[in-house]
Tab-separated table of C-alpha atoms in Angstrom:
chain	number	residue	atom	x	y	z
A	9	TYR	CA	-16.043	-0.889	5.799
A	10	LEU	CA	-14.159	2.391	5.661
A	11	SER	CA	-14.998	4.754	2.826
A	12	GLY	CA	-12.931	7.552	1.357
A	13	SER	CA	-9.467	7.610	-0.115
A	14	LYS	CA	-6.499	6.050	1.595
A	15	ALA	CA	-2.893	7.231	1.712
A	16	TYR	CA	0.230	5.209	2.349
A	17	ARG	CA	3.979	5.506	2.731
A	18	ALA	CA	5.772	2.406	1.482
A	19	THR	CA	9.372	1.352	0.999
A	20	GLY	CA	10.436	-1.243	-1.522
A	21	ILE	CA	13.683	-3.017	-2.246
A	22	LEU	CA	14.683	-3.722	-5.832
A	23	GLY	CA	16.249	-7.007	-6.878
A	24	MET	CA	14.108	-9.519	-4.997
A	25	GLU	CA	10.456	-10.568	-4.902
A	26	THR	CA	8.849	-12.681	-2.212
A	27	SER	CA	5.801	-14.928	-2.253
A	28	THR	CA	3.862	-12.409	-0.124
A	29	LEU	CA	5.335	-9.305	-1.829
A	30	ASP	CA	6.559	-8.175	1.593
A	31	MET	CA	9.040	-9.166	4.286
A	32	ASP	CA	6.697	-11.518	6.145
A	33	PRO	CA	8.880	-14.044	7.993
A	34	THR	CA	6.989	-16.907	6.316
A	35	ALA	CA	7.653	-15.509	2.823
A	36	ASN	CA	9.990	-17.189	0.367
A	37	VAL	CA	12.123	-15.312	-2.132
A	38	THR	CA	10.514	-16.294	-5.440
A	39	LYS	CA	12.477	-14.117	-7.873
A	40	GLU	CA	15.761	-12.286	-7.985
A	41	ALA	CA	16.876	-9.919	-10.728
A	42	PRO	CA	19.587	-7.341	-11.341
A	43	TRP	CA	18.589	-3.791	-10.481
A	44	ASP	CA	21.821	-1.881	-11.149
A	45	HIS	CA	20.407	-0.541	-14.450
A	46	VAL	CA	17.738	1.393	-12.504
A	47	SER	CA	18.378	5.047	-11.713
A	48	VAL	CA	16.476	7.321	-9.369
A	49	GLU	CA	15.611	9.483	-12.381
A	50	ARG	CA	14.115	6.542	-14.293
A	51	LEU	CA	12.148	5.486	-11.241
A	52	GLU	CA	10.782	8.970	-10.626
A	53	LYS	CA	10.333	10.302	-14.170
A	54	GLU	CA	9.527	7.183	-16.217
A	55	ALA	CA	8.057	4.460	-14.042
A	56	LEU	CA	5.996	6.145	-11.326
A	57	PRO	CA	3.988	8.454	-13.640
A	58	LYS	CA	2.651	5.399	-15.502
A	59	PHE	CA	0.842	4.289	-12.356
A	60	LYS	CA	-1.136	7.470	-11.684
A	61	GLY	CA	-4.827	7.440	-12.534
A	62	LYS	CA	-6.892	4.360	-13.315
A	63	ILE	CA	-4.767	1.251	-13.770
A	64	GLN	CA	-5.253	-2.498	-13.982
A	65	GLN	CA	-3.745	-4.295	-11.012
A	66	VAL	CA	-3.330	-7.982	-10.163
A	67	PRO	CA	-3.854	-8.455	-6.416
A	68	PRO	CA	-1.172	-10.339	-4.485
A	69	ILE	CA	-1.975	-13.980	-3.823
A	70	PHE	CA	-1.539	-13.275	-0.115
A	71	SER	CA	-4.451	-10.848	0.209
A	72	ALA	CA	-7.926	-10.791	1.731
A	73	LYS	CA	-9.547	-10.649	-1.709
A	74	ARG	CA	-12.063	-13.467	-2.015
A	75	VAL	CA	-12.031	-16.025	-4.801
A	76	GLY	CA	-14.661	-18.737	-4.715
A	77	GLY	CA	-15.800	-17.569	-1.273
A	78	LYS	CA	-12.360	-18.018	0.274
A	79	LYS	CA	-9.784	-15.361	1.128
A	80	MET	CA	-6.840	-15.735	-1.229
A	81	TYR	CA	-4.287	-15.785	1.599
A	82	GLU	CA	-6.145	-18.697	3.234
A	83	ALA	CA	-6.101	-20.654	-0.019
A	84	ALA	CA	-2.411	-19.843	-0.557
A	85	ARG	CA	-1.448	-21.015	2.942
A	86	GLU	CA	-3.402	-24.239	2.402
A	87	GLY	CA	-1.633	-24.827	-0.900
A	88	ILE	CA	-4.849	-24.516	-2.927
A	89	ASP	CA	-4.285	-23.391	-6.509
A	90	ILE	CA	-6.792	-20.632	-7.230
A	91	GLY	CA	-5.760	-20.347	-10.863
A	92	LYS	CA	-5.109	-17.140	-12.718
A	93	ILE	CA	-5.827	-13.999	-10.727
A	94	GLU	CA	-7.672	-11.489	-12.869
A	95	PRO	CA	-6.568	-7.854	-12.793
A	96	LYS	CA	-8.959	-5.255	-11.453
A	97	GLU	CA	-9.222	-1.546	-12.029
A	98	VAL	CA	-7.953	0.652	-9.204
A	99	GLU	CA	-7.260	4.367	-9.053
A	100	ILE	CA	-4.153	6.092	-7.781
A	101	TYR	CA	-4.716	9.802	-7.219
A	102	GLN	CA	-1.219	10.819	-6.130
A	103	LEU	CA	2.093	9.012	-6.326
A	104	GLU	CA	5.468	10.483	-5.558
A	105	LEU	CA	8.968	9.386	-4.752
A	106	VAL	CA	9.900	10.491	-1.234
A	107	SER	CA	13.433	9.137	-1.145
A	108	ALA	CA	15.699	6.654	-2.851
A	109	ASP	CA	18.928	5.039	-1.769
A	110	LEU	CA	18.847	2.263	-4.321
A	111	PRO	CA	18.051	-0.566	-4.085
A	112	TYR	CA	15.619	0.956	-1.523
A	113	PHE	CA	12.993	3.518	-2.503
A	114	THR	CA	10.115	5.122	-0.596
A	115	ILE	CA	6.864	6.396	-2.074
A	116	ASP	CA	3.864	8.313	-0.810
A	117	MET	CA	0.569	7.576	-2.505
A	118	GLU	CA	-3.133	8.305	-2.213
A	119	CYS	CA	-5.546	5.859	-3.786
A	120	GLY	CA	-9.066	4.543	-3.897
A	121	GLY	CA	-10.258	1.464	-2.067
A	122	GLY	CA	-9.113	-1.935	-3.255
A	123	THR	CA	-5.618	-0.814	-4.271
A	124	PHE	CA	-2.806	-3.134	-3.223
A	125	VAL	CA	0.363	-1.216	-2.379
A	126	ARG	CA	2.463	-4.400	-2.416
A	127	SER	CA	1.315	-5.030	-5.994
A	128	LEU	CA	2.173	-1.455	-6.946
A	129	ILE	CA	5.744	-1.852	-5.652
A	130	ARG	CA	6.009	-5.092	-7.682
A	131	ASP	CA	4.546	-3.510	-10.821
A	132	VAL	CA	6.796	-0.436	-10.673
A	133	ALA	CA	9.792	-2.774	-10.545
A	134	TYR	CA	8.459	-4.829	-13.466
A	135	ASP	CA	8.190	-1.600	-15.453
A	136	LEU	CA	11.894	-1.052	-14.718
A	137	ASP	CA	12.773	-4.594	-15.876
A	138	THR	CA	13.519	-5.870	-12.394
A	139	VAL	CA	11.641	-7.141	-9.346
A	140	ALA	CA	10.897	-5.678	-5.917
A	141	THR	CA	9.196	-6.408	-2.652
A	142	THR	CA	7.703	-4.124	0.000
A	143	THR	CA	9.819	-3.703	3.127
A	144	THR	CA	7.641	-1.247	5.075
A	145	LEU	CA	4.055	-0.101	4.673
A	146	GLN	CA	2.191	2.480	6.724
A	147	ARG	CA	-1.316	3.838	6.181
A	148	THR	CA	-1.176	7.595	6.713
A	149	LYS	CA	-4.774	8.509	5.849
A	150	GLN	CA	-8.195	6.865	5.814
A	151	GLY	CA	-10.966	9.113	4.567
A	152	PRO	CA	-10.833	12.270	6.719
A	153	PHE	CA	-8.553	10.681	9.326
A	154	LEU	CA	-4.819	11.309	9.199
A	155	LEU	CA	-2.172	9.319	11.040
A	156	ASP	CA	-1.029	12.567	12.659
A	157	ASP	CA	-4.527	12.925	14.181
A	158	CYS	CA	-4.360	9.563	15.944
A	159	LEU	CA	-4.189	9.320	19.697
A	160	PRO	CA	-0.764	7.877	20.591
A	161	LYS	CA	-0.972	4.496	22.305
A	162	ASP	CA	0.795	5.828	25.399
A	163	ASP	CA	-2.127	8.273	25.793
A	164	TRP	CA	-4.861	5.620	25.644
A	165	SER	CA	-7.117	6.003	28.642
A	166	ALA	CA	-10.875	6.141	28.827
A	167	ASP	CA	-10.820	9.924	29.424
A	168	ASN	CA	-8.439	10.619	26.530
A	169	ILE	CA	-10.353	8.360	24.148
A	170	TYR	CA	-13.687	10.010	25.013
A	171	ALA	CA	-12.111	13.476	24.646
A	172	SER	CA	-10.707	12.530	21.241
A	173	ILE	CA	-14.112	11.240	20.091
A	174	ASP	CA	-15.753	14.463	21.280
A	175	GLU	CA	-13.138	16.499	19.395
A	176	TRP	CA	-13.783	14.592	16.154
A	177	ASN	CA	-17.568	14.812	16.566
A	178	ALA	CA	-17.276	18.586	17.000
A	179	LYS	CA	-15.035	18.832	13.924
A	180	PHE	CA	-17.508	16.897	11.776
A	181	SER	CA	-20.450	18.942	13.106
A	182	GLU	CA	-18.639	22.143	12.074
A	183	GLU	CA	-17.990	20.777	8.573
A	184	GLU	CA	-21.649	19.825	8.140
A	185	THR	CA	-22.784	23.369	8.946
A	186	LEU	CA	-20.371	24.983	6.459
């Protein structure tokens, strides 16, 4: 289990919601709604600020959260009704609009563990009296590790991996002595 805050960049599309809250090829469009009443200003100034701090969030049915000992996505794929999904408290430390070319919008966020970005995209749309689904999602930070610090796949070799590990060990040793 990875500790520390997480950061993400996510893009959503207004006007449609899928069963998985993303563009998974197996997903079905479950809701459609007009979005032309939404402005970038409303999205940025009214909706997003409501989701900063501690909030109640209903996890997506297609998630690894366990209910009755079974992962919810397994139950959903098997057609098992797990009943009402209870909201849980999560914390969003930072949330900002990066860009918007409606119906698409992109956010950057930093949050505590257990936060579901796909649910956040859905909930922001609900606050704007429409629906949305996540089109792209990228984790940009996990604890002290940033995406920019990652070793590019083209550079994966035993020597480069060991060198990268040594570099990170040295960095953490320096921080411990400060």
